[in-house]
CSV table of C-alpha atoms in Angstrom, one decimal:
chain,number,residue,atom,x,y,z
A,208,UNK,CA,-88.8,-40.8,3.8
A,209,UNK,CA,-84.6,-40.4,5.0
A,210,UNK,CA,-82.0,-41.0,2.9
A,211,UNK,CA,-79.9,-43.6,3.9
A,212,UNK,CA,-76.8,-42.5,4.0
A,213,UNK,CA,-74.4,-45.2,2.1
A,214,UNK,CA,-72.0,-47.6,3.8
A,215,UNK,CA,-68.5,-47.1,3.6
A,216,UNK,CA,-66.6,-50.0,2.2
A,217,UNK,CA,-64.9,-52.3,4.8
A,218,UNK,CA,-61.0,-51.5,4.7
A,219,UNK,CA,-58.7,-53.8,3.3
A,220,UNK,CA,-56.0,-55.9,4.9
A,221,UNK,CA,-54.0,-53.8,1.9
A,222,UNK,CA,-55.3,-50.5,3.4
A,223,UNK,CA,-54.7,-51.3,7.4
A,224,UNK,CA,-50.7,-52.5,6.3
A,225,UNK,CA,-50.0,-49.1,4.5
A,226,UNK,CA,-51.7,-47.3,7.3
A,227,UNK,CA,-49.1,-49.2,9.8
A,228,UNK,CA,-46.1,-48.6,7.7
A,229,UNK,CA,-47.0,-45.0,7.6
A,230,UNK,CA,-46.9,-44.6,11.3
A,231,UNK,CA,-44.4,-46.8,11.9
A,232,UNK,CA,-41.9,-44.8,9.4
A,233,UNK,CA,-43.3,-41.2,11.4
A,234,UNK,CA,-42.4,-42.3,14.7
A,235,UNK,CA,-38.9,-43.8,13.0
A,236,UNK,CA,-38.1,-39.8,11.9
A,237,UNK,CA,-39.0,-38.6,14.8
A,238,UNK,CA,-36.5,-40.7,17.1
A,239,UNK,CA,-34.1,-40.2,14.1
A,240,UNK,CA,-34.7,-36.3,14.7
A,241,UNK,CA,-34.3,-36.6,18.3
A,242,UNK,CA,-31.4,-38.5,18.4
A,243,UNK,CA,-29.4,-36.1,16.1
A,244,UNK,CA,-30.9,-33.4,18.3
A,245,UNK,CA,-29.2,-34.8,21.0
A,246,UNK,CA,-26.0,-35.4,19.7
A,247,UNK,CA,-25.3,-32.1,17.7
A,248,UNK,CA,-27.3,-29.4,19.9
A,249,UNK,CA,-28.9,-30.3,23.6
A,250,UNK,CA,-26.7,-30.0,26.2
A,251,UNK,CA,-26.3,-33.7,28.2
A,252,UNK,CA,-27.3,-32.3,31.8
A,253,UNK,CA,-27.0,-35.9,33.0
A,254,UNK,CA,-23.1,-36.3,32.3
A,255,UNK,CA,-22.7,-32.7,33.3
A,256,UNK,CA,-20.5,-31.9,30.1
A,257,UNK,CA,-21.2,-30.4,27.0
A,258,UNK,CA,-22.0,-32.5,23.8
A,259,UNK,CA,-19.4,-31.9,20.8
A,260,UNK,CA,-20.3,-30.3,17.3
A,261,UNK,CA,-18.9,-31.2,14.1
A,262,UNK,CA,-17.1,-28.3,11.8
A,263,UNK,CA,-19.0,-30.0,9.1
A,264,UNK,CA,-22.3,-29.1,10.5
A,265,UNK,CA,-20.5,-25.4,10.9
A,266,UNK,CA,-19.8,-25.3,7.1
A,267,UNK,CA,-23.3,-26.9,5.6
A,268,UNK,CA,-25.0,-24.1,8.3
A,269,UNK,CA,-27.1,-26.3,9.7
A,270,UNK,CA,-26.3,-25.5,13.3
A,271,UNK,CA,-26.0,-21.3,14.4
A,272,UNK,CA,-24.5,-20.1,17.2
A,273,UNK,CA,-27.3,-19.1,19.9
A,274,UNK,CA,-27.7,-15.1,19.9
A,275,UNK,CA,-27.7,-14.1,23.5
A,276,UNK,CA,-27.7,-10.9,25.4
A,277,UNK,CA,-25.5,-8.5,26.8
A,278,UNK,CA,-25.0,-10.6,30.1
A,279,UNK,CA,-26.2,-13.7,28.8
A,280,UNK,CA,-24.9,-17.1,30.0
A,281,UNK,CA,-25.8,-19.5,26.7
A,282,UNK,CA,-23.3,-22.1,26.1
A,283,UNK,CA,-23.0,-24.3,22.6
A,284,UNK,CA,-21.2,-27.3,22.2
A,285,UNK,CA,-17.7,-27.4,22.1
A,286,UNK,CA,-15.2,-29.2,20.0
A,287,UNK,CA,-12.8,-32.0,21.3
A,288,UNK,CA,-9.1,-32.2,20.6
A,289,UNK,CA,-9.9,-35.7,18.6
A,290,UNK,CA,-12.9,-34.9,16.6
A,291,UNK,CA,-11.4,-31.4,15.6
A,292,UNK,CA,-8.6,-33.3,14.0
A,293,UNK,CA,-10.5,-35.4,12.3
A,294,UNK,CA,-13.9,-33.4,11.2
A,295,UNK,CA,-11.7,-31.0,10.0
A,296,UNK,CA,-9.1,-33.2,7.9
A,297,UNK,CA,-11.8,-35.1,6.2
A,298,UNK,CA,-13.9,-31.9,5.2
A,299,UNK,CA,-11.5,-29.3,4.5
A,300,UNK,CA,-8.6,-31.5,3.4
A,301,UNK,CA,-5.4,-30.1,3.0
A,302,UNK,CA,-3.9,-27.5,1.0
A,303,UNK,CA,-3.9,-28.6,-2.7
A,304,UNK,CA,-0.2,-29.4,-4.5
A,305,UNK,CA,-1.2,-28.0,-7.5
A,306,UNK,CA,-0.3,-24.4,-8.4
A,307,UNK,CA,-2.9,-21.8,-9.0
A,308,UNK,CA,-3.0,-19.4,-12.3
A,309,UNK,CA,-2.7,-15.8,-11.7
A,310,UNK,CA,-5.3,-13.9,-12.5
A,311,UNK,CA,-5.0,-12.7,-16.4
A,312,UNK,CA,-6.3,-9.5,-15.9
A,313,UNK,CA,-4.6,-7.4,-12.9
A,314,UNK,CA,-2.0,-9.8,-12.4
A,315,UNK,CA,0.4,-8.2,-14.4
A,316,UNK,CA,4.4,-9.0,-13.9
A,317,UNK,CA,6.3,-7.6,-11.9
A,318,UNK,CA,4.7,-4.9,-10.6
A,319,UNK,CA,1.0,-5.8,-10.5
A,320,UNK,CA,0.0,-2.1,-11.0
A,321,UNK,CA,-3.5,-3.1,-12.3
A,322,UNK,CA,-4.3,-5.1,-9.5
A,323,UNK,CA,-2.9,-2.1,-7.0
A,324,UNK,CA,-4.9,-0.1,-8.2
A,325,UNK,CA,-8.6,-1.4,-7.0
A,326,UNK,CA,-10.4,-0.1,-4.4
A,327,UNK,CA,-10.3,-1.6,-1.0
A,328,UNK,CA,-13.2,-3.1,-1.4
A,329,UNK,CA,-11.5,-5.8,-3.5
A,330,UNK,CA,-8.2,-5.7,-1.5
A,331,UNK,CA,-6.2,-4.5,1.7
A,332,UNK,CA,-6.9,-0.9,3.1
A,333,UNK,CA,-3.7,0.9,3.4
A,334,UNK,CA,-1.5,-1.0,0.4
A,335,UNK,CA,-0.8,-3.2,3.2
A,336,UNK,CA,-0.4,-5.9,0.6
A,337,UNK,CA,1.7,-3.9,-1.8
A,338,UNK,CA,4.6,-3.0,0.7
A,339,UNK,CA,5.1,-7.0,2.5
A,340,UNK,CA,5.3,-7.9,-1.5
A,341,UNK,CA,8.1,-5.1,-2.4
A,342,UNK,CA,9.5,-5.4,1.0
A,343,UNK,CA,9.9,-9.5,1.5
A,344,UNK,CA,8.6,-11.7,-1.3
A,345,UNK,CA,9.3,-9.6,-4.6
A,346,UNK,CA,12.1,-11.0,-7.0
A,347,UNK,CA,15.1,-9.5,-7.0
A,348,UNK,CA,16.2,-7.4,-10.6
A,349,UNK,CA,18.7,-10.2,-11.6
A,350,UNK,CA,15.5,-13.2,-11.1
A,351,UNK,CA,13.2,-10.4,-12.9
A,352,UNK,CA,15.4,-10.0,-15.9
A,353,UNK,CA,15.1,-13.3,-16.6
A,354,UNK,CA,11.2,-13.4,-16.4
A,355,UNK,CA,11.2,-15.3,-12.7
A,356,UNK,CA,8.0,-15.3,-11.6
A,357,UNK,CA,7.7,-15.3,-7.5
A,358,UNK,CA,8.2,-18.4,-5.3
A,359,UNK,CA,5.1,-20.3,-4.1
A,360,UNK,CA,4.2,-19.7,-0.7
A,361,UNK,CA,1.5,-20.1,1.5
A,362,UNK,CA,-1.1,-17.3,3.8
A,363,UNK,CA,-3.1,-17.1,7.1
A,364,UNK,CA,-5.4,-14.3,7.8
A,365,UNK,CA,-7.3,-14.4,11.0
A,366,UNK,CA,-9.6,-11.6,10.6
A,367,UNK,CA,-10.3,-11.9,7.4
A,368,UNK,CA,-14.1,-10.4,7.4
A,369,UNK,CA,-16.1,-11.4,4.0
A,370,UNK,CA,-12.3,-12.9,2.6
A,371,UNK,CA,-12.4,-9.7,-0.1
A,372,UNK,CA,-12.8,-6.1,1.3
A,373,UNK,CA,-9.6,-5.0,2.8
A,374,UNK,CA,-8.5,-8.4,2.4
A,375,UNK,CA,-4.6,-8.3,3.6
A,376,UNK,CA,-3.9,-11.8,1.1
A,377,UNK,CA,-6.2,-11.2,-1.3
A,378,UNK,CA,-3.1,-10.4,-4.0
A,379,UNK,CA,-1.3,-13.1,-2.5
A,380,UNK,CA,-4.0,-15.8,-3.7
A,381,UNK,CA,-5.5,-13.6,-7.0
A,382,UNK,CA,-2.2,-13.1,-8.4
A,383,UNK,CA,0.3,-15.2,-7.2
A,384,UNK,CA,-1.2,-18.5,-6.5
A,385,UNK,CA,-0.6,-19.1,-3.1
A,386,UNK,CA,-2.4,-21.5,-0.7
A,387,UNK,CA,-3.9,-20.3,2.8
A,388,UNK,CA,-6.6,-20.6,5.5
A,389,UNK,CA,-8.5,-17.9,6.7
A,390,UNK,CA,-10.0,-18.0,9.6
A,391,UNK,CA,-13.2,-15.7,10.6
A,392,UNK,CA,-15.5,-16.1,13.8
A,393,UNK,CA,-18.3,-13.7,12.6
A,394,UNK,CA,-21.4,-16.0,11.3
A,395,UNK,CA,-22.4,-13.7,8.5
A,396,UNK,CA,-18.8,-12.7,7.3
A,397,UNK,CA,-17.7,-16.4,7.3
A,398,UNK,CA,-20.6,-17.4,4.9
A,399,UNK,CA,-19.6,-14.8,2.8
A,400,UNK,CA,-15.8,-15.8,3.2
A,401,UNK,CA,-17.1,-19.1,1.3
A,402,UNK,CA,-18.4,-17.2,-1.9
A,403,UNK,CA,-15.8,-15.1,-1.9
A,404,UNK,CA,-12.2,-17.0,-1.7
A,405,UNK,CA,-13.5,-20.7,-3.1
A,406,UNK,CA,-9.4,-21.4,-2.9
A,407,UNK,CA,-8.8,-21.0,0.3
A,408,UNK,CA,-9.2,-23.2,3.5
A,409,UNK,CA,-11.5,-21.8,5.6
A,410,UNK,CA,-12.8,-21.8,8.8
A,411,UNK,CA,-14.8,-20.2,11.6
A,412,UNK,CA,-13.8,-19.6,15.6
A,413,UNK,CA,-12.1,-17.4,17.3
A,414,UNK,CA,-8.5,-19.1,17.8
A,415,UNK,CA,-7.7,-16.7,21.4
A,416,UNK,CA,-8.3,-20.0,24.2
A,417,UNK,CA,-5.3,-22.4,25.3
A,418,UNK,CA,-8.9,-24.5,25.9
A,419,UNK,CA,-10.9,-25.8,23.6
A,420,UNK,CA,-13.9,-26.3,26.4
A,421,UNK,CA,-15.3,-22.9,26.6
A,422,UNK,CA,-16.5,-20.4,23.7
A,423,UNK,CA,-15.5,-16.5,23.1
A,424,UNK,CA,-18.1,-13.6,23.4
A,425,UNK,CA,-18.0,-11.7,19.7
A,426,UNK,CA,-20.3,-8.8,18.8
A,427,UNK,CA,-22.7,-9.9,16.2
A,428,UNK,CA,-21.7,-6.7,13.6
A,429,UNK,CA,-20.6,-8.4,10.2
A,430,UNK,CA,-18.5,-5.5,9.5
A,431,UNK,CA,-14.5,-5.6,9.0
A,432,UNK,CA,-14.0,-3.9,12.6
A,433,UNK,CA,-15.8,-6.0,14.5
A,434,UNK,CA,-14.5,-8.1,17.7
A,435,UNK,CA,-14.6,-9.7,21.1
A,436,UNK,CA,-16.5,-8.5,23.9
A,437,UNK,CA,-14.9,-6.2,25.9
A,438,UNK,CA,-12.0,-5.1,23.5
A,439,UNK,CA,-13.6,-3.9,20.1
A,440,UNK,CA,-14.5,-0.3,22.0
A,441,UNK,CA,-17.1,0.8,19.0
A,442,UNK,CA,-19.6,-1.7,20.0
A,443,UNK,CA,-19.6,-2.1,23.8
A,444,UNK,CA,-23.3,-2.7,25.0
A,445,UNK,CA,-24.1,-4.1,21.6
A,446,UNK,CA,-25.6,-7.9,21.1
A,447,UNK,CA,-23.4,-10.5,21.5
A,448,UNK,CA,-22.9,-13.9,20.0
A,449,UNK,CA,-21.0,-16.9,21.6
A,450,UNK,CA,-18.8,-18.9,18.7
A,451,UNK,CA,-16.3,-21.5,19.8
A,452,UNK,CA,-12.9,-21.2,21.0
A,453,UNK,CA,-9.5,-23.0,21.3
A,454,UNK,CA,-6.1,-22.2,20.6
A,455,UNK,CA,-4.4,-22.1,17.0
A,456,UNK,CA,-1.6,-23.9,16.7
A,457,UNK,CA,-3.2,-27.2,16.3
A,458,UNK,CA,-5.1,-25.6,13.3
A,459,UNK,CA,-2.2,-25.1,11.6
A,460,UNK,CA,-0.5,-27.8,12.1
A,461,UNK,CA,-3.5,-29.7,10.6
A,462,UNK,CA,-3.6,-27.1,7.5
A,463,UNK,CA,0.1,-26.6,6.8
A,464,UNK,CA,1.8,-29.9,9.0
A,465,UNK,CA,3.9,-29.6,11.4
A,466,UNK,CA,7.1,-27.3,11.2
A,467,UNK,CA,6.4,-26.3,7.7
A,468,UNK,CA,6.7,-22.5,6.7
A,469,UNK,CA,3.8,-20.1,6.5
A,470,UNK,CA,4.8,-17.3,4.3
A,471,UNK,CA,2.6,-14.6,5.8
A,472,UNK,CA,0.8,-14.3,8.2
A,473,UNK,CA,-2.1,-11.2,9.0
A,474,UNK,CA,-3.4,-10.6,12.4
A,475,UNK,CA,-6.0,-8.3,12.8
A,476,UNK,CA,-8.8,-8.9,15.3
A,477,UNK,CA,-9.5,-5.5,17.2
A,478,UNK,CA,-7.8,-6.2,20.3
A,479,UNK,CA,-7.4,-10.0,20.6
A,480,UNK,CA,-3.7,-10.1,19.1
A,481,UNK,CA,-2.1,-10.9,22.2
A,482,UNK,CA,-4.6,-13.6,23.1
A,483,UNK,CA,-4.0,-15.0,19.8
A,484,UNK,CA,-0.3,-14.8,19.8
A,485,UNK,CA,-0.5,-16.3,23.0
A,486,UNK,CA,-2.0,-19.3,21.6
A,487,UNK,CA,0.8,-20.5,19.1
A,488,UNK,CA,4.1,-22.7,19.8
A,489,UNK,CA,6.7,-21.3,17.9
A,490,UNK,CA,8.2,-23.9,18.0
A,491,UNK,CA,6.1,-26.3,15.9
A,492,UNK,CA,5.0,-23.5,13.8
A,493,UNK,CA,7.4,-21.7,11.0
A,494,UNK,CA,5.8,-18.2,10.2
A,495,UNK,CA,8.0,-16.2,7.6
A,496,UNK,CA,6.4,-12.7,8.3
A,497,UNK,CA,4.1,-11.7,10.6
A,498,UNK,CA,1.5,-8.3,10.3
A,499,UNK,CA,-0.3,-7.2,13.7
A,500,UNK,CA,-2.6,-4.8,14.0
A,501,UNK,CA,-1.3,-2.0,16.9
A,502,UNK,CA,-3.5,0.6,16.4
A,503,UNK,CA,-7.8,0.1,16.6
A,504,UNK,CA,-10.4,1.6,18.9
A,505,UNK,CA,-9.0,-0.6,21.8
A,506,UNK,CA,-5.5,1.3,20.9
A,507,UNK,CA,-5.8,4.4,19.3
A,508,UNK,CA,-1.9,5.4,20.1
A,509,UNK,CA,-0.2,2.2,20.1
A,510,UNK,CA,2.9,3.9,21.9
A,511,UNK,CA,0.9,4.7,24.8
A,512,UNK,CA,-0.9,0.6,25.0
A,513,UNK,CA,0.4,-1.8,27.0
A,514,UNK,CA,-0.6,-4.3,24.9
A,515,UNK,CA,1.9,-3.5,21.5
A,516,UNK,CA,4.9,-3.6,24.0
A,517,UNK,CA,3.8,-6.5,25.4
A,518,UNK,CA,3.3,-7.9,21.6
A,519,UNK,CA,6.8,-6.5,20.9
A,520,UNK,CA,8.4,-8.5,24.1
A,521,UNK,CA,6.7,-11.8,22.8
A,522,UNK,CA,8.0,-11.4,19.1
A,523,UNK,CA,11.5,-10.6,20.3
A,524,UNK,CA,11.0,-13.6,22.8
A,525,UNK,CA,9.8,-15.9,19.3
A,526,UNK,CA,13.3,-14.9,17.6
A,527,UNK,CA,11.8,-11.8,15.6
A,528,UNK,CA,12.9,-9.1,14.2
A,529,UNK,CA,10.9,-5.9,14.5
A,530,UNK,CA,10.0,-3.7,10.9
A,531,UNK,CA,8.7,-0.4,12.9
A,532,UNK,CA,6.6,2.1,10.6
A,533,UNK,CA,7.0,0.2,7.5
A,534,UNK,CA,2.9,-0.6,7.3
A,535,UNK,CA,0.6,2.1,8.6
A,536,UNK,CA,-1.7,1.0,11.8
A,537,UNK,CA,0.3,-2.4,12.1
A,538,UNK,CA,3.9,-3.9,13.6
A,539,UNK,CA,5.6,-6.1,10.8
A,540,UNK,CA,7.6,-9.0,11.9
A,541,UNK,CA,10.2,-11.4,10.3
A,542,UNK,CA,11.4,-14.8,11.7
A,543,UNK,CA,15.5,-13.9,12.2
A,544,UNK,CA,17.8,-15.9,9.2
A,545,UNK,CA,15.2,-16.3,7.0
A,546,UNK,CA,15.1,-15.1,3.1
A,547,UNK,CA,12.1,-12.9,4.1
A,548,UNK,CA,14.6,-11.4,6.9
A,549,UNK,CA,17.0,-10.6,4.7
A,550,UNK,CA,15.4,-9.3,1.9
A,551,UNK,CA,13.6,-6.9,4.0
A,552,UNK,CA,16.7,-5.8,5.5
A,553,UNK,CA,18.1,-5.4,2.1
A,554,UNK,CA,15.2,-2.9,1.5
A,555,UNK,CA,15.3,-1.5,4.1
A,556,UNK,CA,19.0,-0.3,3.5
A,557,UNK,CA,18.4,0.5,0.0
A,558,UNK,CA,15.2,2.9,1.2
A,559,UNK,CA,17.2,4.3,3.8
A,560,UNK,CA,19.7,5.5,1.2
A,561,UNK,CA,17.0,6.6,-1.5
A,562,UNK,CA,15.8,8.8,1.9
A,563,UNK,CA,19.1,10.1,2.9
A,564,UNK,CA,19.8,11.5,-0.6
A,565,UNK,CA,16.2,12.5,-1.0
A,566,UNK,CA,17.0,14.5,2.0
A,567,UNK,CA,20.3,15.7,0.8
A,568,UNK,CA,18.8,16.3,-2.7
A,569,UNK,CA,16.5,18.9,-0.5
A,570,UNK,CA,18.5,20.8,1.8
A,571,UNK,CA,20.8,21.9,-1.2
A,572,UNK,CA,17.6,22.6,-3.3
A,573,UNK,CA,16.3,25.3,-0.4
A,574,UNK,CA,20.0,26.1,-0.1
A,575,UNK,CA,20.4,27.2,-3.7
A,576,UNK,CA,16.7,29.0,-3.6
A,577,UNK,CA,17.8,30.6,-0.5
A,578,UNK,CA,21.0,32.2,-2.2
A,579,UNK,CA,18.7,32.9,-5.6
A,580,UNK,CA,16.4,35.2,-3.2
A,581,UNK,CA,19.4,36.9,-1.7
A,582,UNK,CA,21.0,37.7,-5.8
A,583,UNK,CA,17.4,38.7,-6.9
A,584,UNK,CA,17.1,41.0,-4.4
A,585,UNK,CA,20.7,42.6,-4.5
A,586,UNK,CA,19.8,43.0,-8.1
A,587,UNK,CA,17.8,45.9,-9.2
A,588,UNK,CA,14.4,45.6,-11.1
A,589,UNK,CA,15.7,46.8,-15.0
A,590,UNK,CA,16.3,50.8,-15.0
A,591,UNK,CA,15.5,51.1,-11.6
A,592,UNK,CA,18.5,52.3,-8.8
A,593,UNK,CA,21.9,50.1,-8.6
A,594,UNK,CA,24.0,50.9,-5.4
A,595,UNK,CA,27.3,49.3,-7.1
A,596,UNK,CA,26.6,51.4,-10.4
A,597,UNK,CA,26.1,54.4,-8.8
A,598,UNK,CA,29.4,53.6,-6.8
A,599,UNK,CA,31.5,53.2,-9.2
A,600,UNK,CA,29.9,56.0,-11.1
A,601,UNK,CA,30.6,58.3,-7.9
A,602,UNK,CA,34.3,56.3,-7.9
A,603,UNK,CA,35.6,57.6,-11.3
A,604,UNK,CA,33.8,60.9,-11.2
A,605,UNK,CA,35.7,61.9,-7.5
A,606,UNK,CA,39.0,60.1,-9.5
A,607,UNK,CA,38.7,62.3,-12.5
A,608,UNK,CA,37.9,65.2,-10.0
A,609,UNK,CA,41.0,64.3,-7.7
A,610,UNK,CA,43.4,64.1,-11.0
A,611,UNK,CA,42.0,67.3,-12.2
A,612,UNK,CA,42.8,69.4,-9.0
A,613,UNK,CA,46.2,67.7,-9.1
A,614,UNK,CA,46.8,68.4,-13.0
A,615,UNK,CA,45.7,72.2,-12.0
A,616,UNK,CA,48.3,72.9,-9.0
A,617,UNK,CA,51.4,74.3,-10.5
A,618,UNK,CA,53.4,72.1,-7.9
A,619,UNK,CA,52.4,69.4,-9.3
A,620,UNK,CA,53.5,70.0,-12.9
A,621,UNK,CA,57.0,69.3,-13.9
């Protein structure tokens, strides 16, 4: 005799209305997810435009540029003039008011010798940072005798890699409590900006476009070389990443406001400083000093690159003075008639008269060893054969000889 197999209970008007509300709130995601697919990512082939992306999605990481290929075509969503304003005023904010401490263990006045002496890996390359302090913002002896610490100012660094190794402001924000934005296009590097400089204003694109439609070709190497398609020379051929672009004046107007000073500024993108340069108004922008890169592997010998007198020419053309060979690899500028002007010029003299009797101080010093080798050899070894003793040994001998032949002729006598 078969089993009867036993009847399942008849469902319950309970059972059938949580069954609807469970599809009902599945399909409600899924529209949810494809609408915000829509508006953040897929590209509106209808209008024929591309859709816009907020810098807030940028920051959180929950959109990544789309990797492509050496000759790829891949476009991402650019940002408009509007919603850059105000994504990134609302996220970002603006630089705080409130003074940062120093940092009690290398920030030692006035010299900061502790902090001077770390690695690069915790601070610029080639004591970058070290010389535009002594040169432009350091206090002069009568404000350090009276235990002045440095004005308050404010940094921009474009190129600024994981915000840390060779990190040209890095002293400016550890130890003297400046404000600044850095600005890095590399996906990797800028994530690691984040950990790295929590104080700073930050953000990622490359800033070398007058529009803000179309995006920049960077090669996806997070290391502190890195650069755009086409101009860092050490990885041509390598994979490429598209990140977006526009130009960088409105940036800082939105960071700093309009006409108000930036202290320093560091430019260092591998080849892209002219693009970048070429993307500010001077005239709504008030940048104290100014460090460019000349010399990478687009321009090995910067005399010799069209590029660093064409840098040169727009500088001069922006009212700026030139500070040749005071920073290894880079051209220094200073905005003419301002404090920073001046107190580089006023180093400048002082160093050119420290070198001048440096120089004096050595010439005299091979002078006098050259006339110390001349005595030392005219003078004999001890015992050994003099030339002027035996003269005037041979003198007074022939003398004595000469007055003893005269005292022995009879004409002669008296």
């Amino acid at each position: 005799m078969k089993r009867q197999k036993p009847k399942k209970p008849p469902a319950t008007i309970t059972d059938k209305f949580v069954l609807i509300c469970l599809v009902i709130l599945n399909l409600i995601s899924l529209l949810l997810t494809y609408f915000v697919h829509q508006r953040l990512v897929a590209p509106d082939e209808d209008e024929g435009h591309n859709p816009t992306i907020t810098l807030q999605s940028l920051q959180t990481k929950s959109l990544h540029p789309q990797r492509s290929g050496e000759n790829s075509n891949s476009r991402v969503p650019y940002i408009s003039d509007e919603q850059f304003h105000q994504t990134y005023s609302r996220y970002h904010g603006r630089l705080p008011q409130k003074f940062k401490q120093p940092h009690p263990k290398f920030c030692d006045l006035p010299d900061y010798f502790d902090f001077f002496r770390l690695p690069k890996s915790q601070r610029s390359r080639l004591f970058e940072d070290k010389i535009i302090y002594d040169t432009f913002f350091k206090p002069d002896v009568q404000s350090l005798k009276q235990h002045k610490t440095p004005q308050h100012g404010t940094y921009l660094e474009l190129g600024a890699f994981d915000g840390k190794e060779e990190s040209n402001t890095m002293f400016f924000d550890t130890c003297l409590g400046w404000d600044g934005l850095l600005i890095e296009a590399q996906t990797e590097s800028y994530e690691k900006v984040i950990q790295n400089r929590p104080g700073a204003v930050k953000l990622s694109f490359s800033p070398t476009c007058l529009d803000n439609t179309i995006t920049a070709s960077l090669y996806n190497i997070p290391l502190s070389n890195n650069g755009m398609k086409d101009l860092a020379q050490s990885y041509t051929g390598k994979e490429t990443v598209e990140v977006p672009c526009g130009p960088l004046t409105p940036v800082l107007i939105d960071v700093f406001g309009l006409n108000q000073t930036i202290s320093f500024f560091s430019l260092d993108v591998e080849g892209a400083e002219l693009l970048v340069l070429n993307t500010i108004d001077f005239s709504k922008v008030d940048i104290h000093v100014i460090m460019i890169e000349v010399q990478n592997s687009y321009c090995p010998n910067p005399m010799s690159c069209a590029q660093t007198h064409l840098i040169r020419k727009r500088m001069a053309e922006a009212n700026y003075s030139l500070f040749a060979e005071l920073v290894e690899a880079s051209d220094v500028f200073t905005k003419h008639g301002t404090e920073a002007w001046r107190s580089g010029n006023s180093v400048q003299e002082e160093n050119a008269k420290r070198q001048w009797i440096l120089k004096r101080r050595k010439i005299l010093k091979e002078k006098n060893e050259a006339r110390g080798v001349v005595r030392r050899r005219l003078q004999p070894p001890h015992g050994g054969f003099s030339f002027r003793r035996r003269f005037s040994s041979w003198s007074s001998s022939s003398l004595q000889w000469h007055k003893g032949i005269a005292c022995a002729n009879p004409a002669n006598r008296k």
